[in-house]
Coordinates of C-alpha atoms and ligand atoms in Angstrom, one line a residue:
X1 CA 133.5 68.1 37.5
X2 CA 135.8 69.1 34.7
X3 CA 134.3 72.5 33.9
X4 CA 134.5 76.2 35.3
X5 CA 133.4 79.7 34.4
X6 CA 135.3 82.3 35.7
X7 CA 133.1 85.8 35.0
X8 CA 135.7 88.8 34.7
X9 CA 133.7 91.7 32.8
X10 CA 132.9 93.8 35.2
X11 CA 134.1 96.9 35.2
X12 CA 135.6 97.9 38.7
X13 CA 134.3 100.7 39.0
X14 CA 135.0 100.6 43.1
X15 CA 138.7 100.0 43.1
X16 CA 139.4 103.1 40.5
X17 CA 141.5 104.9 39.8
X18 CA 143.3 101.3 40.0
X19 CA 141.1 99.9 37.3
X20 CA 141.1 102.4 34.5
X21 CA 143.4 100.8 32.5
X22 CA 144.0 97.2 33.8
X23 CA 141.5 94.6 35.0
X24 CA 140.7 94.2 39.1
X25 CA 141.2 90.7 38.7
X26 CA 145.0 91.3 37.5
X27 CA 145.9 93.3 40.5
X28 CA 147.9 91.5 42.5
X29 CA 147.4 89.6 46.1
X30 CA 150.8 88.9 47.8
X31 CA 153.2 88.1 44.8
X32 CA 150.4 87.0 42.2
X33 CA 147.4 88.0 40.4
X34 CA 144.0 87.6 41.7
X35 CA 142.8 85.5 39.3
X36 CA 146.2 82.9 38.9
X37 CA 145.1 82.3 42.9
X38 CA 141.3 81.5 41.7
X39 CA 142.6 79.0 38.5
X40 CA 144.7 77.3 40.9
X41 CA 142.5 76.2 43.6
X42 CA 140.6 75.5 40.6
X43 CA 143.0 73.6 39.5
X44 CA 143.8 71.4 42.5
X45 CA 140.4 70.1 43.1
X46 CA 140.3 68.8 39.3
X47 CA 139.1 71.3 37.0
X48 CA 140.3 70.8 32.9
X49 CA 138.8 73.2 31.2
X50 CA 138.2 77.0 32.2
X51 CA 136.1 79.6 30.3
X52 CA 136.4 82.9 30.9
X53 CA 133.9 85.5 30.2
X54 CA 135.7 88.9 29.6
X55 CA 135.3 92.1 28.1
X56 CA 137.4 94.7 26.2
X57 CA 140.4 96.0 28.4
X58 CA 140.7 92.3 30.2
X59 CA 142.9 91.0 27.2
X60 CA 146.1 91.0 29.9
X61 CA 144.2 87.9 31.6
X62 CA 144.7 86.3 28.2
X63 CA 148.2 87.2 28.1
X64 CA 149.0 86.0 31.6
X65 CA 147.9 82.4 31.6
X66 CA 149.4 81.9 27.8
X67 CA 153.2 80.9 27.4
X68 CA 155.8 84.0 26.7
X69 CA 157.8 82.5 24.7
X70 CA 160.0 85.8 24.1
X71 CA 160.3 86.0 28.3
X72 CA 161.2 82.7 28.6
X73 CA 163.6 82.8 26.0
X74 CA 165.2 86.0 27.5
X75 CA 165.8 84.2 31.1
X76 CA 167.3 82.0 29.7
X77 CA 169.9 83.9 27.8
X78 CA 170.2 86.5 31.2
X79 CA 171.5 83.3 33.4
X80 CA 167.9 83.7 35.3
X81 CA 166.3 80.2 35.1
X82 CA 165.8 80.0 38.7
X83 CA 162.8 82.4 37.6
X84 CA 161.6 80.3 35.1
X85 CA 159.9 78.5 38.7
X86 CA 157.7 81.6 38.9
X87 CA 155.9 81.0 35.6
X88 CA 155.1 77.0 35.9
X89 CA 151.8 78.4 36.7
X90 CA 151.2 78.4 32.6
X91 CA 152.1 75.0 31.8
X92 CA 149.5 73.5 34.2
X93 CA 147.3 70.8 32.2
X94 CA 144.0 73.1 31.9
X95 CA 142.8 74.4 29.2
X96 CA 141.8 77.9 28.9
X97 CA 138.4 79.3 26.8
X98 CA 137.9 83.0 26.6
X99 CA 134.3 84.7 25.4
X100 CA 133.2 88.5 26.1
X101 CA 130.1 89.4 27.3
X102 CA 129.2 91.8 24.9
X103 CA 127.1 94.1 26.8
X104 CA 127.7 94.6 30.8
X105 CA 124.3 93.1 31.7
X106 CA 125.2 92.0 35.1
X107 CA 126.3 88.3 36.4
X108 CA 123.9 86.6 35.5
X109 CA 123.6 87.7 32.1
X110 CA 127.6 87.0 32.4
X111 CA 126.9 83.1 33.2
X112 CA 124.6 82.9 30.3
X113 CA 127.2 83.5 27.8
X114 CA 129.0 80.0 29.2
X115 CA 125.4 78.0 27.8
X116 CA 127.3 76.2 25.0
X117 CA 130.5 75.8 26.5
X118 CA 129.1 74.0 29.3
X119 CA 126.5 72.0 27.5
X120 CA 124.1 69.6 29.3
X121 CA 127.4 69.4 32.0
X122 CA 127.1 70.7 35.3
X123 CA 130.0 73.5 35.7
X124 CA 131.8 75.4 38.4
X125 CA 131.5 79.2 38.9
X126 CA 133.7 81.3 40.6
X127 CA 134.1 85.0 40.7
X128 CA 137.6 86.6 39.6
X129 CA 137.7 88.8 42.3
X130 CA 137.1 86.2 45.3
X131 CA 139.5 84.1 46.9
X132 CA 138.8 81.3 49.6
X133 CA 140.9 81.0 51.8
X134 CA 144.8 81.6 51.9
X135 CA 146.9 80.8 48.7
X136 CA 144.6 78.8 47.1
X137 CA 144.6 75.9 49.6
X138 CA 140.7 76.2 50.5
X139 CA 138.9 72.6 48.9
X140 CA 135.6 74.3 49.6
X141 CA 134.5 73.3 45.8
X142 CA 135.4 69.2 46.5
X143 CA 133.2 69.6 49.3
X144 CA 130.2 71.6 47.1
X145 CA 130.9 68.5 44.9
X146 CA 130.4 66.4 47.5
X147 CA 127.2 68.0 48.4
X148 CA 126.4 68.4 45.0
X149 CA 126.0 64.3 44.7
X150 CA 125.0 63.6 48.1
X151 CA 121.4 65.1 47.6
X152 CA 121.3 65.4 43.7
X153 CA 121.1 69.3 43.7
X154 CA 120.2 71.7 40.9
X155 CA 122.5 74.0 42.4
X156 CA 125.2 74.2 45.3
X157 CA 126.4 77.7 46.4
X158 CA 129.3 78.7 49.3
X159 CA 128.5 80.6 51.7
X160 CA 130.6 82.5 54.5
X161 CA 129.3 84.5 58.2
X162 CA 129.9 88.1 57.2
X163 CA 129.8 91.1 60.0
X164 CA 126.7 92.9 60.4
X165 CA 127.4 96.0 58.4
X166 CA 128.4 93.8 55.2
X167 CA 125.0 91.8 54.8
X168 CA 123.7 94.7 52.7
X169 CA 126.7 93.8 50.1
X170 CA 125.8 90.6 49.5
X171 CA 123.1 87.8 48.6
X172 CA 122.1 86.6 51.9
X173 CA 121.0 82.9 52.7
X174 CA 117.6 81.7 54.6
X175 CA 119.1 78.5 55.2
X176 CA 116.7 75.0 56.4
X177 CA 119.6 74.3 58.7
X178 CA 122.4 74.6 61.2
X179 CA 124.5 72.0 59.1
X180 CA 127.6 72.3 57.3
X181 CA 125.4 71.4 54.4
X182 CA 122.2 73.0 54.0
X183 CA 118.7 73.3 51.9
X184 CA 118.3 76.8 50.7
X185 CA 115.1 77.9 51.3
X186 CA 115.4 81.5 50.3
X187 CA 118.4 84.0 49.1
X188 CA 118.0 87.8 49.2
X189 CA 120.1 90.0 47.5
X190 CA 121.5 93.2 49.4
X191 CA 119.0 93.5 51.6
X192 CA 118.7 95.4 54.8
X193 CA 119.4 94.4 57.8
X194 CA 116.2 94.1 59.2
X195 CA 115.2 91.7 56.2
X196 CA 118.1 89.5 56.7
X197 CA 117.0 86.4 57.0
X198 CA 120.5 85.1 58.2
X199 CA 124.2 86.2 58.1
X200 CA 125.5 83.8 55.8
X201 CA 126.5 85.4 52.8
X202 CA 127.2 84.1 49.1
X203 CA 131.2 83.5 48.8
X204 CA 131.7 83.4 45.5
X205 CA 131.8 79.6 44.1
X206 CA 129.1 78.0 42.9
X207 CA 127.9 74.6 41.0
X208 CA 125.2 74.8 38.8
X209 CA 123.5 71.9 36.4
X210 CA 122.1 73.9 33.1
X211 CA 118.9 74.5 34.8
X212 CA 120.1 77.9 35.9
X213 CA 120.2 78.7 32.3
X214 CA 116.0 78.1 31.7
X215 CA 116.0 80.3 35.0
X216 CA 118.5 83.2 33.8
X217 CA 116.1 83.4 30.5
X218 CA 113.4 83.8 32.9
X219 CA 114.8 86.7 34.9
X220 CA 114.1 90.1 34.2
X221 CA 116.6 92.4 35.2
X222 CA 116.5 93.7 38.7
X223 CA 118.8 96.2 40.7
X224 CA 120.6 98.1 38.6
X225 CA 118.9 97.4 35.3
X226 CA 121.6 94.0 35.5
X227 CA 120.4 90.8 35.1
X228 CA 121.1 89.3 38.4
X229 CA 122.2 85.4 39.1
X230 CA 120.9 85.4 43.0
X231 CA 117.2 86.5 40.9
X232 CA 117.5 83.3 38.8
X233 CA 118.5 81.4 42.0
X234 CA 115.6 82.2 43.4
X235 CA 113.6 81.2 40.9
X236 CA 115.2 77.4 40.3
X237 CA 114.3 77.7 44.6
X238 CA 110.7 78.6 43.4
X239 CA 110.5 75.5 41.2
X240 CA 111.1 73.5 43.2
X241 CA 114.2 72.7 42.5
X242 CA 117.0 70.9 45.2
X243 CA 119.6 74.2 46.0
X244 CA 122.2 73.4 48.7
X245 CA 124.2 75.9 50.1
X246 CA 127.9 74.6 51.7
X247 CA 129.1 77.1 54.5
X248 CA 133.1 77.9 54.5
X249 CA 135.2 76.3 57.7
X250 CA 136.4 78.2 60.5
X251 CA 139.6 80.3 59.3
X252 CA 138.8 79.6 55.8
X253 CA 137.9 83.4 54.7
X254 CA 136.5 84.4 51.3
X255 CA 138.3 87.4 50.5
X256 CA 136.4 89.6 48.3
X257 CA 138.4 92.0 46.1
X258 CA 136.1 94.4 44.7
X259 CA 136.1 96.9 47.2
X260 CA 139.6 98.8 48.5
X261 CA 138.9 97.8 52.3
X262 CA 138.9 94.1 51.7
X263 CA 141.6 94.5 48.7
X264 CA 144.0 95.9 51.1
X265 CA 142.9 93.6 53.9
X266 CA 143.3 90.3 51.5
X267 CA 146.8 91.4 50.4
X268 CA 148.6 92.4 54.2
X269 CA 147.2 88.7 55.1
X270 CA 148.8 87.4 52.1
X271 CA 151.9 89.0 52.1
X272 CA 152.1 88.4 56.1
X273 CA 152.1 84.5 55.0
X274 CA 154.9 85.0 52.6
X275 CA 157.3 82.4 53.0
X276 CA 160.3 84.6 52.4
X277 CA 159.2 88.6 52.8
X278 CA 156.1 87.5 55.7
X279 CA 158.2 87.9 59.0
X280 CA 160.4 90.8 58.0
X281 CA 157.1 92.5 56.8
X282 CA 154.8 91.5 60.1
X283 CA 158.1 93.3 62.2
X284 CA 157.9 96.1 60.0
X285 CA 153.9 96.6 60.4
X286 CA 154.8 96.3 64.3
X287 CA 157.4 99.2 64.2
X288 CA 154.7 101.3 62.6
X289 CA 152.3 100.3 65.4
X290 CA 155.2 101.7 67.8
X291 CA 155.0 98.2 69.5
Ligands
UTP1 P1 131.0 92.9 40.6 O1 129.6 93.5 40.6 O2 131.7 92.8 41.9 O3 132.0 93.5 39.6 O4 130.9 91.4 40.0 P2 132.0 94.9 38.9 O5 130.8 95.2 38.2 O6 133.3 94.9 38.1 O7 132.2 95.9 40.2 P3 132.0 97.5 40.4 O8 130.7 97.6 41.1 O9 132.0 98.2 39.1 O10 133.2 97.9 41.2 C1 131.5 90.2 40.5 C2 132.2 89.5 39.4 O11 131.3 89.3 38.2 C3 131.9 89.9 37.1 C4 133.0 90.8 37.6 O12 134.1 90.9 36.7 C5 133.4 90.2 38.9 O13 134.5 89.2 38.7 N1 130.9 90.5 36.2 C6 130.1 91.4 36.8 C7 130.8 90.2 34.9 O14 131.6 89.4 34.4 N2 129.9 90.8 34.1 C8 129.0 91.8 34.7 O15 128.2 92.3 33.9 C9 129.1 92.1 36.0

């Protein structure tokens, strides 16, 4: 699959006052930005082309994944090239699309405005505020892929066990099966507890064909007056068609950004891994623990 969407409108409304000025998707997790960790594990299992959806105030995403010629220029002159390793990041063969979403309509409306860049091609979505797994090592989308071709699906989604108290956050799976890959038979969003038909929840990557597209037209919008994507899931699931969900591996945690607790969760566990700063830091946190 050579295509991704990565939807980065939204507002961020939770992780203010943070936000006011600079997208959630720039803040940073360990020593980069959210969203240079999402591009390269898209990067690694094969994507070319990456279209981001974006709004006003998210124009420093642009900025960060275009060359700075002026910056690099300046290293150079200041004897710093050794920091010229820090921006390699930017001369990765992808290329980058940009489109806004001109009114804040919700996800799904967000997906919609990828319909010509993705064409009759199926595409990769991921959410600028998730990562899988640590530093971008998780191949959770080659195995999607893989599931994707296996049974012919309309639409393969990731899913990950969440805790009790966090299944009214997200859309929440009635899988067919046990297995690592499963039918979807159902997907609630936010529902209580007692609903719940499982506690697998959506983790942020999906695969859709353009079929989701006929199915976004056909949603109205739900919570929140947005347009939501788990609504026009469950209507591709209503027709019939073949969704797959793929859950994540043991230890490979989809850390969700939008919300301070996870945000500060996501970037002690990067940091802690940090080849240089990661030991010094994890005896710091002890000697704060009195240990
Ligand atoms: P969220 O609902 O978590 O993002 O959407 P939000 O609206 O920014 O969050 P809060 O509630 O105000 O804190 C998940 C992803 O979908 C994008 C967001 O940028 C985020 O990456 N999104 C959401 C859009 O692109 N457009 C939308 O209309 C809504």
């Amino acid at each position: 699959m050579k295509n991704a969407v990565i939807p980065v409108a939204g507002l961020g409304t939770r992780l203010l006052p943070a936000t006011k000025s600079q997208p959630k998707e720039m803040l940073p997790v360990g020593r980069k930005p959210i969203v240079q960790h999402v591009v390269e594990e898209l990067i690694q299992v094969g994507i070319a082309e990456v279209l981001f959806i974006t709004g006003p105030g998210k124009t420093s995403i642009e900025n960060h994944f275009d060359i700075n010629h002026e910056l690099v220029q300046t290293l150079r002159e200041n004897g710093k090239e050794e920091l010229l390793n820090e921006l390699e990041f930017d001369r990765l063969h992808v290329q980058y699309y940009y489109t806004r979403q001109r009114q804040l309509l919700g996800l799904g409306h967000a997906i919609l405005c990828a319909r010509s860049f993705v064409g009759n091609e199926p595409f990769v979505v991921a959410l600028g505020d998730s990562l899988i797994g640590l530093n971008a090592e998780s191949d959770i989308v080659e195995r999607m892929e893989a599931c994707f071709d296996e049974y012919g699906c309309a639409a393969v989604i990731a899913f990950d066990v969440v805790p009790e108290n966090e299944i009214p956050q997200y859309g929440i799976a009635q899988p067919e099966s046990d297995d690592e890959f499963f039918r979807l038979l159902d997907i609630i969003e936010k529902p209580d507890l007692d609903e719940a038909p499982s506690n697998l929840a959506v983790a942020a990557r999906y695969i859709f064909t353009p079929k989701i597209f006929d199915a976004l037209d056909r949603t109205r919008p739900g919570k929140g007056n947005e347009i939501q994507l788990t609504d026009a899931i469950k209507l591709m699931i209503e027709d019939g068609e073949k969704v797959y969900g793929v859950r994540l591996k043991d230890g490979e945690r989809r850390y969700d950004i939008g919300n301070f607790e996870s945000y500060f969760q996501a970037f002690i566990e990067f940091a802690l891994a940090d080849e240089k700063y990661g030991a010094s830091l994890r005896e710091y946190i002890s000697s704060l623990n009195g240990e």
